[in-house]
Short mmCIF file of C-alpha atoms in Angstrom, two decimals:
data_model
loop_
_atom_site.label_atom_id
_atom_site.label_comp_id
_atom_site.label_asym_id
_atom_site.label_seq_id
_atom_site.Cartn_x
_atom_site.Cartn_y
_atom_site.Cartn_z
CA UNK A 1 0.00 0.00 0.00
CA UNK A 2 1.22 3.50 -0.72
CA UNK A 3 2.16 5.18 2.54
CA UNK A 4 0.88 8.58 3.59
CA UNK A 5 4.40 9.94 3.08
CA UNK A 6 4.03 9.12 -0.63
CA UNK A 7 1.18 11.61 -0.91
CA UNK A 8 2.80 14.98 -0.35
CA UNK A 9 0.31 17.84 -0.05
CA UNK A 10 0.06 19.83 -3.26
CA UNK A 11 -1.42 22.97 -1.71
CA UNK A 12 0.63 26.14 -1.96
CA UNK A 13 0.18 29.77 -0.95
CA UNK A 14 -1.75 30.51 -4.14
CA UNK A 15 -4.43 28.02 -3.26
CA UNK A 16 -5.08 24.38 -4.24
CA UNK A 17 -3.87 23.19 -7.62
CA UNK A 18 -6.43 21.86 -10.09
CA UNK A 19 -6.34 18.58 -11.97
CA UNK A 20 -7.94 17.08 -15.07
CA UNK A 21 -7.96 13.37 -16.01
CA UNK A 22 -8.53 12.14 -19.57
CA UNK A 23 -9.45 8.49 -19.78
CA UNK A 24 -9.13 6.17 -22.78
CA UNK A 25 -10.14 2.53 -23.09
CA UNK A 26 -12.03 -0.04 -21.09
CA UNK A 27 -13.86 -0.15 -17.77
CA UNK A 28 -10.62 -1.00 -15.94
CA UNK A 29 -9.20 2.35 -17.05
CA UNK A 30 -12.37 4.18 -16.06
CA UNK A 31 -12.15 2.72 -12.57
CA UNK A 32 -8.40 3.41 -12.38
CA UNK A 33 -9.17 7.06 -13.17
CA UNK A 34 -11.55 7.17 -10.21
CA UNK A 35 -8.61 6.10 -8.05
CA UNK A 36 -6.26 8.62 -9.64
CA UNK A 37 -8.80 11.34 -8.84
CA UNK A 38 -9.06 10.08 -5.27
CA UNK A 39 -5.27 10.11 -4.87
CA UNK A 40 -4.96 13.65 -6.20
CA UNK A 41 -7.75 14.99 -4.01
CA UNK A 42 -6.25 13.18 -1.03
CA UNK A 43 -3.02 15.06 -1.82
CA UNK A 44 -4.77 18.45 -1.86
CA UNK A 45 -5.63 18.96 -5.52
CA UNK A 46 -9.12 19.99 -6.62
CA UNK A 47 -10.93 18.90 -9.74
CA UNK A 48 -10.86 21.43 -12.58
CA UNK A 49 -14.26 22.65 -13.83
CA UNK A 50 -15.88 20.84 -16.74
CA UNK A 51 -14.47 22.00 -20.06
CA UNK A 52 -11.07 22.92 -18.62
CA UNK A 53 -9.47 21.49 -21.78
CA UNK A 54 -5.90 21.58 -20.60
CA UNK A 55 -6.12 24.69 -18.41
CA UNK A 56 -5.72 22.63 -15.20
CA UNK A 57 -2.46 22.72 -13.24
CA UNK A 58 -2.08 18.96 -13.71
CA UNK A 59 -3.37 17.04 -16.75
CA UNK A 60 -3.30 13.24 -16.47
CA UNK A 61 -3.72 10.93 -19.46
CA UNK A 62 -4.88 7.43 -18.47
CA UNK A 63 -4.14 5.55 -21.67
CA UNK A 64 -5.17 2.41 -23.53
CA UNK A 65 -2.89 0.36 -25.78
CA UNK A 66 -5.49 -1.83 -27.48
CA UNK A 67 -6.30 0.21 -30.57
CA UNK A 68 -3.79 0.77 -33.38
CA UNK A 69 -4.03 4.58 -33.29
CA UNK A 70 -3.69 4.84 -29.50
CA UNK A 71 -0.14 6.15 -29.83
CA UNK A 72 -1.01 8.78 -32.42
CA UNK A 73 -3.98 9.99 -30.41
CA UNK A 74 -1.89 10.37 -27.26
CA UNK A 75 0.98 12.19 -28.93
CA UNK A 76 -1.46 14.41 -30.80
CA UNK A 77 -3.06 15.46 -27.53
CA UNK A 78 0.33 15.96 -25.89
CA UNK A 79 1.42 18.10 -28.83
CA UNK A 80 -1.60 20.37 -28.43
CA UNK A 81 -0.72 20.88 -24.77
CA UNK A 82 2.94 21.74 -25.40
CA UNK A 83 2.45 25.47 -26.19
CA UNK A 84 0.11 25.89 -23.22
CA UNK A 85 2.65 24.30 -20.91
CA UNK A 86 5.36 26.57 -22.33
CA UNK A 87 3.32 29.59 -21.22
CA UNK A 88 2.74 28.10 -17.77
CA UNK A 89 5.97 26.69 -16.29
CA UNK A 90 4.15 25.36 -13.23
CA UNK A 91 1.79 23.18 -15.27
CA UNK A 92 2.43 19.41 -15.16
CA UNK A 93 1.49 16.57 -17.51
CA UNK A 94 1.39 12.90 -16.48
CA UNK A 95 0.85 9.81 -18.64
CA UNK A 96 -0.26 6.50 -17.13
CA UNK A 97 -2.15 3.36 -18.07
CA UNK A 98 -1.47 0.58 -20.55
CA UNK A 99 0.32 2.66 -23.18
CA UNK A 100 2.63 4.07 -20.50
CA UNK A 101 3.36 0.54 -19.27
CA UNK A 102 4.23 -0.47 -22.85
CA UNK A 103 6.16 2.55 -24.13
CA UNK A 104 7.92 3.71 -20.94
CA UNK A 105 10.88 5.92 -21.87
CA UNK A 106 9.57 6.41 -25.43
CA UNK A 107 6.94 8.85 -24.17
CA UNK A 108 9.47 11.25 -22.66
CA UNK A 109 11.68 10.99 -25.75
CA UNK A 110 8.80 11.87 -28.09
CA UNK A 111 7.22 14.41 -25.74
CA UNK A 112 9.98 15.79 -23.46
CA UNK A 113 7.53 18.24 -21.87
CA UNK A 114 5.82 15.33 -20.04
CA UNK A 115 6.63 15.39 -16.32
CA UNK A 116 5.55 11.93 -15.11
CA UNK A 117 5.14 8.50 -16.69
CA UNK A 118 3.69 5.72 -14.50
CA UNK A 119 2.37 2.23 -15.20
CA UNK A 120 -0.69 0.12 -14.51
CA UNK A 121 0.86 -1.44 -11.40
CA UNK A 122 1.85 1.73 -9.53
CA UNK A 123 -0.92 4.28 -9.96
CA UNK A 124 -0.67 4.96 -6.23
CA UNK A 125 2.65 6.75 -6.83
CA UNK A 126 1.21 9.57 -8.96
CA UNK A 127 1.12 12.33 -6.28
CA UNK A 128 4.67 11.68 -5.08
CA UNK A 129 5.98 11.45 -8.67
CA UNK A 130 4.39 14.81 -9.48
CA UNK A 131 6.00 16.36 -6.39
CA UNK A 132 9.37 14.79 -7.21
CA UNK A 133 9.22 16.09 -10.78
CA UNK A 134 8.39 19.56 -9.47
CA UNK A 135 11.29 19.58 -6.97
CA UNK A 136 13.91 17.94 -9.20
CA UNK A 137 12.70 19.76 -12.34
CA UNK A 138 13.05 16.64 -14.49
CA UNK A 139 10.73 13.94 -15.80
CA UNK A 140 9.97 11.02 -13.50
CA UNK A 141 9.46 7.63 -15.17
CA UNK A 142 8.46 4.81 -12.83
CA UNK A 143 7.01 1.58 -14.18
CA UNK A 144 6.47 -1.25 -11.69
CA UNK A 145 6.74 -4.74 -13.17
CA UNK A 146 4.17 -6.23 -10.81
CA UNK A 147 1.28 -5.02 -8.70
CA UNK A 148 2.49 -3.12 -5.64
CA UNK A 149 -0.88 -3.04 -3.87
CA UNK A 150 -4.37 -4.04 -4.93
CA UNK A 151 -5.93 -0.81 -6.28
CA UNK A 152 -8.90 -1.11 -3.90
CA UNK A 153 -6.59 0.03 -1.08
CA UNK A 154 -6.23 3.46 -2.71
CA UNK A 155 -8.47 6.52 -2.21
CA UNK A 156 -11.23 6.72 -4.80
CA UNK A 157 -13.29 9.60 -6.14
CA UNK A 158 -16.32 7.79 -7.54
CA UNK A 159 -17.89 9.34 -10.63
CA UNK A 160 -21.35 8.35 -9.44
CA UNK A 161 -23.01 8.63 -6.04
CA UNK A 162 -25.50 5.83 -6.77
CA UNK A 163 -23.59 3.29 -8.89
CA UNK A 164 -20.05 1.99 -8.43
CA UNK A 165 -17.41 -0.29 -9.94
CA UNK A 166 -15.92 -2.90 -7.61
CA UNK A 167 -12.77 -4.67 -8.82
CA UNK A 168 -12.66 -8.35 -7.93
CA UNK A 169 -9.43 -9.13 -9.81
CA UNK A 170 -6.73 -7.55 -11.92
CA UNK A 171 -4.75 -9.03 -14.78
CA UNK A 172 -5.56 -11.90 -17.13
CA UNK A 173 -4.28 -15.45 -17.67
CA UNK A 174 -5.48 -15.71 -21.27
CA UNK A 175 -3.17 -15.55 -24.28
CA UNK A 176 -5.44 -14.17 -27.02
CA UNK A 177 -3.24 -13.44 -30.00
CA UNK A 178 -4.80 -10.01 -30.69
CA UNK A 179 -4.53 -8.68 -27.15
CA UNK A 180 -1.64 -6.93 -25.44
CA UNK A 181 -3.43 -6.37 -22.12
CA UNK A 182 -2.11 -9.45 -20.23
CA UNK A 183 1.44 -8.33 -20.99
CA UNK A 184 0.67 -4.90 -19.54
CA UNK A 185 -1.55 -5.76 -16.56
CA UNK A 186 0.05 -9.08 -15.67
CA UNK A 187 -1.33 -12.44 -14.56
CA UNK A 188 -4.69 -12.59 -12.83
CA UNK A 189 -4.65 -11.69 -9.16
CA UNK A 190 -7.88 -12.18 -7.21
CA UNK A 191 -9.08 -10.25 -4.18
CA UNK A 192 -10.26 -12.12 -1.14
CA UNK A 193 -14.08 -12.51 -1.15
CA UNK A 194 -14.34 -10.92 2.28
CA UNK A 195 -12.51 -7.79 1.09
CA UNK A 196 -14.82 -7.49 -1.93
CA UNK A 197 -17.98 -7.85 0.12
CA UNK A 198 -16.68 -5.41 2.72
CA UNK A 199 -16.17 -2.81 -0.01
CA UNK A 200 -19.68 -3.45 -1.39
CA UNK A 201 -21.22 -3.11 2.06
CA UNK A 202 -19.32 0.14 2.66
CA UNK A 203 -20.53 1.53 -0.66
CA UNK A 204 -24.13 0.59 0.13
CA UNK A 205 -23.79 2.30 3.51
CA UNK A 206 -22.78 5.46 1.61
CA UNK A 207 -25.94 5.26 -0.52
CA UNK A 208 -24.79 3.27 -3.56
CA UNK A 209 -27.58 0.98 -4.80
CA UNK A 210 -25.96 -0.53 -7.92
CA UNK A 211 -22.54 -2.15 -8.22
CA UNK A 212 -20.72 -3.68 -11.17
CA UNK A 213 -18.19 -6.40 -10.39
CA UNK A 214 -15.19 -5.72 -12.57
CA UNK A 215 -12.35 -7.86 -13.87
CA UNK A 216 -10.38 -8.36 -17.07
CA UNK A 217 -11.92 -11.85 -17.12
CA UNK A 218 -14.45 -11.50 -14.35
CA UNK A 219 -15.85 -15.02 -14.22
CA UNK A 220 -12.38 -16.59 -14.00
CA UNK A 221 -12.44 -15.23 -10.46
CA UNK A 222 -11.32 -17.97 -8.11
CA UNK A 223 -8.50 -19.37 -10.25
CA UNK A 224 -6.00 -17.50 -8.10
CA UNK A 225 -7.56 -18.72 -4.83
CA UNK A 226 -8.33 -22.28 -5.90
CA UNK A 227 -12.15 -22.21 -6.05
CA UNK A 228 -13.80 -22.82 -9.42
CA UNK A 229 -17.22 -21.73 -8.11
CA UNK A 230 -15.95 -18.60 -6.35
CA UNK A 231 -17.63 -16.22 -8.80
CA UNK A 232 -21.11 -17.74 -8.49
CA UNK A 233 -20.70 -17.75 -4.70
CA UNK A 234 -19.74 -14.08 -4.84
CA UNK A 235 -22.86 -13.24 -6.88
CA UNK A 236 -25.06 -15.04 -4.38
CA UNK A 237 -23.35 -13.30 -1.45
CA UNK A 238 -24.08 -9.92 -3.07
CA UNK A 239 -27.73 -10.95 -3.09
CA UNK A 240 -27.78 -11.00 0.72
CA UNK A 241 -26.59 -7.38 1.16
CA UNK A 242 -29.52 -5.28 2.33
CA UNK A 243 -29.95 -2.07 0.35
CA UNK A 244 -28.06 -3.33 -2.73
CA UNK A 245 -30.68 -3.22 -5.48
CA UNK A 246 -28.71 -4.06 -8.60
CA UNK A 247 -25.64 -6.21 -9.30
CA UNK A 248 -23.94 -6.42 -12.68
CA UNK A 249 -20.58 -7.77 -13.86
CA UNK A 250 -18.24 -7.34 -16.80
CA UNK A 251 -16.60 -8.82 -18.77
CA UNK A 252 -16.85 -12.62 -18.65
CA UNK A 253 -15.13 -15.11 -20.95
CA UNK A 254 -17.09 -17.97 -22.57
CA UNK A 255 -14.38 -20.44 -21.51
CA UNK A 256 -15.13 -19.90 -17.83
CA UNK A 257 -18.88 -19.34 -18.06
CA UNK A 258 -20.27 -22.32 -16.18
CA UNK A 259 -23.75 -23.51 -15.26
CA UNK A 260 -23.35 -22.49 -11.62
CA UNK A 261 -22.92 -18.86 -12.75
CA UNK A 262 -26.11 -19.02 -14.84
CA UNK A 263 -27.97 -20.48 -11.86
CA UNK A 264 -26.63 -17.74 -9.56
CA UNK A 265 -27.74 -15.05 -12.02
CA UNK A 266 -31.24 -16.53 -12.25
CA UNK A 267 -31.67 -17.15 -8.51
CA UNK A 268 -30.10 -14.02 -7.01
CA UNK A 269 -32.85 -11.36 -6.76
CA UNK A 270 -30.61 -8.33 -7.33
CA UNK A 271 -28.53 -9.89 -10.14
CA UNK A 272 -29.69 -8.02 -13.23
CA UNK A 273 -30.97 -9.81 -16.37
CA UNK A 274 -28.06 -8.60 -18.47
CA UNK A 275 -24.98 -10.32 -19.83
CA UNK A 276 -22.05 -8.95 -21.81
CA UNK A 277 -20.44 -12.00 -23.45
CA UNK A 278 -17.59 -11.29 -25.90
CA UNK A 279 -17.82 -13.35 -29.09
CA UNK A 280 -14.94 -11.84 -31.15
CA UNK A 281 -15.66 -14.18 -34.10
CA UNK A 282 -18.23 -16.79 -35.07
CA UNK A 283 -15.71 -18.82 -37.07
CA UNK A 284 -14.08 -21.80 -35.36
CA UNK A 285 -11.02 -21.32 -37.58
CA UNK A 286 -10.61 -17.69 -36.57
CA UNK A 287 -11.33 -18.44 -32.90
CA UNK A 288 -8.52 -20.99 -32.98
CA UNK A 289 -6.16 -18.45 -34.58
CA UNK A 290 -7.21 -15.93 -31.92
CA UNK A 291 -6.39 -18.56 -29.27
CA UNK A 292 -9.91 -18.32 -27.90
CA UNK A 293 -10.67 -21.56 -26.04
CA UNK A 294 -14.29 -22.04 -27.19
CA UNK A 295 -16.01 -22.62 -30.50
CA UNK A 296 -19.28 -21.48 -32.08
CA UNK A 297 -21.33 -24.39 -30.72
CA UNK A 298 -20.13 -23.79 -27.16
CA UNK A 299 -20.86 -20.06 -27.40
CA UNK A 300 -24.39 -20.50 -28.74
CA UNK A 301 -24.99 -23.18 -26.10
CA UNK A 302 -24.24 -20.66 -23.36
CA UNK A 303 -26.62 -18.13 -24.91
CA UNK A 304 -29.36 -20.78 -25.10
CA UNK A 305 -28.90 -21.74 -21.42
CA UNK A 306 -28.95 -18.11 -20.28
CA UNK A 307 -32.15 -17.42 -22.23
CA UNK A 308 -33.80 -20.55 -20.81
CA UNK A 309 -32.97 -19.51 -17.24
CA UNK A 310 -33.50 -15.74 -17.70
CA UNK A 311 -36.00 -15.20 -20.55
CA UNK A 312 -35.81 -11.38 -20.54
CA UNK A 313 -32.01 -11.19 -20.40
CA UNK A 314 -30.40 -8.62 -22.71
CA UNK A 315 -27.18 -10.05 -24.13
CA UNK A 316 -24.47 -7.83 -25.60
CA UNK A 317 -21.13 -8.72 -27.12
CA UNK A 318 -17.80 -7.66 -28.67
CA UNK A 319 -16.89 -8.63 -32.24
CA UNK A 320 -13.65 -8.15 -34.17
CA UNK A 321 -13.92 -7.94 -37.97
CA UNK A 322 -10.99 -8.60 -40.29
CA UNK A 323 -8.70 -10.69 -38.09
CA UNK A 324 -5.69 -11.95 -40.11
CA UNK A 325 -6.69 -14.84 -42.36
CA UNK A 326 -10.44 -14.21 -42.02
CA UNK A 327 -12.15 -15.43 -45.20
CA UNK A 328 -15.57 -14.50 -46.50
CA UNK A 329 -16.80 -17.88 -45.23
CA UNK A 330 -15.37 -17.10 -41.77
CA UNK A 331 -17.13 -13.75 -41.75
CA UNK A 332 -20.41 -15.39 -42.77
CA UNK A 333 -20.08 -17.60 -39.70
CA UNK A 334 -19.90 -14.46 -37.56
CA UNK A 335 -23.06 -13.15 -39.20
CA UNK A 336 -24.70 -16.53 -38.52
CA UNK A 337 -23.95 -16.29 -34.79
CA UNK A 338 -25.25 -12.71 -34.69
CA UNK A 339 -28.52 -13.87 -36.27
CA UNK A 340 -28.82 -16.82 -33.87
CA UNK A 341 -27.81 -15.00 -30.68
CA UNK A 342 -29.89 -11.88 -31.39
CA UNK A 343 -27.74 -9.55 -29.33
CA UNK A 344 -29.38 -6.48 -27.85
CA UNK A 345 -26.24 -4.59 -28.86
CA UNK A 346 -22.78 -5.40 -30.23
CA UNK A 347 -19.60 -3.40 -29.81
CA UNK A 348 -17.90 -3.98 -33.14
CA UNK A 349 -14.24 -3.36 -33.91
CA UNK A 350 -12.17 -3.47 -37.05
CA UNK A 351 -9.08 -5.55 -36.33
CA UNK A 352 -6.26 -3.30 -35.21
CA UNK A 353 -2.67 -4.51 -35.42
CA UNK A 354 -0.80 -4.03 -32.15
CA UNK A 355 2.98 -4.36 -32.02
CA UNK A 356 3.97 -6.99 -29.51
CA UNK A 357 1.00 -9.30 -30.17
CA UNK A 358 1.28 -12.60 -32.13
CA UNK A 359 -1.51 -11.51 -34.49
CA UNK A 360 0.55 -8.53 -35.66
CA UNK A 361 3.08 -10.95 -37.16
CA UNK A 362 0.55 -13.23 -38.82
CA UNK A 363 0.37 -13.57 -42.58
CA UNK A 364 -2.79 -12.79 -44.56
CA UNK A 365 -3.49 -9.39 -43.01
CA UNK A 366 -6.83 -8.35 -44.52
CA UNK A 367 -6.90 -5.27 -46.81
CA UNK A 368 -8.49 -2.23 -45.21
CA UNK A 369 -11.22 -1.93 -47.83
CA UNK A 370 -12.30 -5.56 -47.26
CA UNK A 371 -12.40 -5.08 -43.49
CA UNK A 372 -14.41 -1.87 -43.89
CA UNK A 373 -16.97 -3.52 -46.18
CA UNK A 374 -17.45 -6.45 -43.81
CA UNK A 375 -17.68 -4.13 -40.83
CA UNK A 376 -20.45 -2.12 -42.51
CA UNK A 377 -22.41 -5.28 -43.32
CA UNK A 378 -22.14 -6.42 -39.70
CA UNK A 379 -23.27 -3.04 -38.38
CA UNK A 380 -26.33 -3.03 -40.66
CA UNK A 381 -27.33 -6.53 -39.54
CA UNK A 382 -26.85 -5.79 -35.84
CA UNK A 383 -28.76 -2.50 -36.10
CA UNK A 384 -31.73 -4.40 -37.56
CA UNK A 385 -31.61 -6.98 -34.77
CA UNK A 386 -31.16 -4.36 -32.03
CA UNK A 387 -34.21 -2.51 -33.29
CA UNK A 388 -36.30 -5.68 -33.55
CA UNK A 389 -35.31 -6.73 -30.03
CA UNK A 390 -36.08 -3.27 -28.66
CA UNK A 391 -39.51 -3.30 -30.31
CA UNK A 392 -40.33 -6.32 -28.16
CA UNK A 393 -40.02 -4.02 -25.12
CA UNK A 394 -42.91 -1.78 -26.25
CA UNK A 395 -45.83 -2.15 -23.84
CA UNK A 396 -43.68 -3.49 -21.00
CA UNK A 397 -43.76 -1.81 -17.60
CA UNK A 398 -40.22 -1.27 -16.33
CA UNK A 399 -38.51 0.01 -13.21
CA UNK A 400 -35.78 2.46 -14.17
CA UNK A 401 -32.93 3.73 -12.06
CA UNK A 402 -32.73 7.41 -12.95
CA UNK A 403 -29.36 8.20 -14.50
CA UNK A 404 -27.21 11.30 -14.63
CA UNK A 405 -25.92 12.56 -17.98
CA UNK A 406 -27.26 9.66 -20.06
CA UNK A 407 -29.71 11.63 -22.18
CA UNK A 408 -27.94 14.28 -24.25
CA UNK A 409 -31.22 15.82 -25.43
CA UNK A 410 -33.12 15.60 -22.14
CA UNK A 411 -32.96 19.36 -21.63
CA UNK A 412 -34.68 20.19 -24.91
CA UNK A 413 -37.14 17.27 -24.87
CA UNK A 414 -38.16 17.78 -21.21
CA UNK A 415 -37.34 14.17 -20.49
CA UNK A 416 -35.18 12.30 -18.02
CA UNK A 417 -33.27 9.07 -18.65
CA UNK A 418 -32.75 5.86 -16.77
CA UNK A 419 -31.53 2.31 -17.05
CA UNK A 420 -33.86 -0.68 -17.07
CA UNK A 421 -32.86 -3.83 -15.15
CA UNK A 422 -31.46 -5.27 -18.40
CA UNK A 423 -29.41 -2.05 -18.82
CA UNK A 424 -31.38 -0.71 -21.79
CA UNK A 425 -31.45 3.08 -21.89
CA UNK A 426 -34.95 4.55 -21.53
CA UNK A 427 -35.88 8.22 -21.94
CA UNK A 428 -39.08 9.09 -20.05
CA UNK A 429 -41.38 12.06 -19.56
CA UNK A 430 -40.24 14.26 -16.69
CA UNK A 431 -42.79 13.95 -13.85
CA UNK A 432 -44.08 16.91 -11.88
CA UNK A 433 -42.50 15.75 -8.65
CA UNK A 434 -38.76 16.01 -8.05
CA UNK A 435 -36.76 13.03 -9.33
CA UNK A 436 -33.04 12.62 -8.65
CA UNK A 437 -30.37 10.36 -10.15
CA UNK A 438 -30.45 7.15 -8.15
CA UNK A 439 -34.22 7.30 -7.59
CA UNK A 440 -36.42 4.64 -9.19
CA UNK A 441 -39.37 5.31 -11.49
CA UNK A 442 -41.91 2.97 -13.04
CA UNK A 443 -42.83 3.62 -16.68
CA UNK A 444 -44.48 1.95 -19.67
CA UNK A 445 -42.40 1.73 -22.85
CA UNK A 446 -44.18 3.31 -25.82
CA UNK A 447 -41.55 3.47 -28.57
CA UNK A 448 -38.34 1.69 -29.57
CA UNK A 449 -35.29 2.87 -31.48
CA UNK A 450 -32.20 0.72 -32.17
CA UNK A 451 -30.25 2.12 -29.20
CA UNK A 452 -32.87 3.41 -26.77
CA UNK A 453 -36.49 3.20 -25.66
CA UNK A 454 -39.06 5.93 -24.98
CA UNK A 455 -41.73 6.07 -22.28
CA UNK A 456 -43.83 9.00 -23.49
CA UNK A 457 -46.75 8.58 -21.09
CA UNK A 458 -46.93 9.76 -17.49
CA UNK A 459 -44.60 8.17 -14.97
CA UNK A 460 -46.56 5.48 -13.11
CA UNK A 461 -44.61 5.64 -9.85
CA UNK A 462 -41.65 7.43 -8.27
CA UNK A 463 -39.66 5.85 -5.45
CA UNK A 464 -37.24 8.15 -3.68
CA UNK A 465 -34.18 6.18 -2.57
CA UNK A 466 -31.13 6.39 -0.34
CA UNK A 467 -29.13 6.50 -3.57
CA UNK A 468 -31.01 9.65 -4.58
CA UNK A 469 -30.31 11.09 -1.13
CA UNK A 470 -26.61 10.32 -1.63
CA UNK A 471 -26.61 12.06 -5.02
CA UNK A 472 -28.33 15.12 -3.53
CA UNK A 473 -25.87 15.29 -0.64
CA UNK A 474 -22.86 14.91 -2.93
CA UNK A 475 -24.14 17.54 -5.36
CA UNK A 476 -24.54 20.03 -2.52
CA UNK A 477 -21.03 19.24 -1.25
CA UNK A 478 -19.52 19.65 -4.73
CA UNK A 479 -21.22 23.02 -5.14
CA UNK A 480 -19.70 24.19 -1.85
CA UNK A 481 -16.15 23.18 -2.84
CA UNK A 482 -13.72 25.81 -4.15
CA UNK A 483 -13.16 25.57 -7.88
CA UNK A 484 -9.72 24.75 -9.19
CA UNK A 485 -7.48 27.76 -9.71
CA UNK A 486 -7.72 28.62 -13.42
CA UNK A 487 -5.53 31.16 -15.15
CA UNK A 488 -7.98 31.98 -17.94
CA UNK A 489 -5.50 31.38 -20.75
CA UNK A 490 -6.91 30.90 -24.25
CA UNK A 491 -7.54 27.32 -25.34
CA UNK A 492 -5.33 25.72 -27.97
CA UNK A 493 -7.87 23.37 -29.51
CA UNK A 494 -7.14 20.15 -27.63
CA UNK A 495 -9.14 17.35 -29.33
CA UNK A 496 -11.92 15.76 -27.30
CA UNK A 497 -10.90 12.51 -25.60
CA UNK A 498 -12.31 9.22 -26.81
CA UNK A 499 -15.81 8.58 -25.52
CA UNK A 500 -15.94 5.81 -22.93
CA UNK A 501 -18.85 3.39 -23.18
CA UNK A 502 -19.32 2.16 -19.65
CA UNK A 503 -20.61 -1.20 -20.67
CA UNK A 504 -18.56 -1.79 -23.73
CA UNK A 505 -15.53 -3.99 -24.13
CA UNK A 506 -12.36 -2.77 -25.68
CA UNK A 507 -11.83 -5.71 -27.98
CA UNK A 508 -9.54 -7.40 -25.46
CA UNK A 509 -12.05 -9.44 -23.45
#
């Protein structure tokens, strides 16, 4: 665990310094950023206002190394910050995450104005590295080769007052040929069940009513502690925690998805009827080349069992198009699985070559134009299926947990937005009474689009919750906090960071 001496206060006579964190990649990175924010605030920094766009005293990039253009995107953003930093000698820039773990000294060589580079295993060192860089006036590069302390031991600034990520493991024991993540995050390391449940109970006591169990391969949980049924036991244990209304998990692997997990999902009252199950390809030949340890029949068998046990389950997936050697026949097999599985949504990726992965060295790399054409065909098919599946929801009465920031047009349409138990996004008519994020409303679905539902009639019921109370309390506390010290310098056109889809994979699951 990082000691208190490693978190030197960052407050000076001019007032607290402000910070901004830009997050790229998967849910693991999103949750890591919550911890980075907690560390910085514990060290005396304050969060910069929304839209700071590089005007903060400290800008942290939490990077992903999965996509092919990850490097270019990072260095492009760093380049845009260089002139701003030149005008403000006290400004600091830090780069962490998977790309930092992979590139190490390369980052400082290509962008010498970066102050700190840290890896996936030592995020707890960020405050002390920033202070050391400030005192020594030179870049600090520190990349731990193995996990120094389980991240759950670090301070955390949760992005939501009513829903929270809870890590149950870090790392991955798989050897998928397209994925560099195991090399960057290491072998799987599981938390003790008691520690996980203690964190969940503490979150519920603070007002959280929904948790998502998080792991690189979440249902392999137990391999590190010698219990093959540890994950299903953990799900059932979450079902006994009073006040915890919703439990989700992401992302599982078909290899480890066993019948006891399906039974736990079906029999645990607060386990939500939702499953994100990465497919990657429907072709047995491609799955073998990817070193995925299941085949089409096994995958569809899991989907069939889940639907039999949980009829209203919404199943989502990840698919990679254009993996080296993929033939038209292979791609047709993927389309076949999509038609059979009838996913509520699919996060689709064009294969991206990553240096350091076996797939990058494979022969028969598919031409870009072929990959693009296949990708477009897949998207069209999945859009049709998503829409058809959503239309089946019309007329259903659903309980929604009111969400914050999910509906971009809510202000102009006079609607609010929420998530159904199966995680579908529903926009609903704003009721006359006060409704807060974290509260629960009951609505009837009246219209379906491919990616959302509408409930245009009156809200049938509003249930004020402890989660809503927690959101209200936190909002009041945030409003009372001093804003980060901003110098009001003109912006230099920093590109927007990649959007993060909270329930999407990154192609590495």
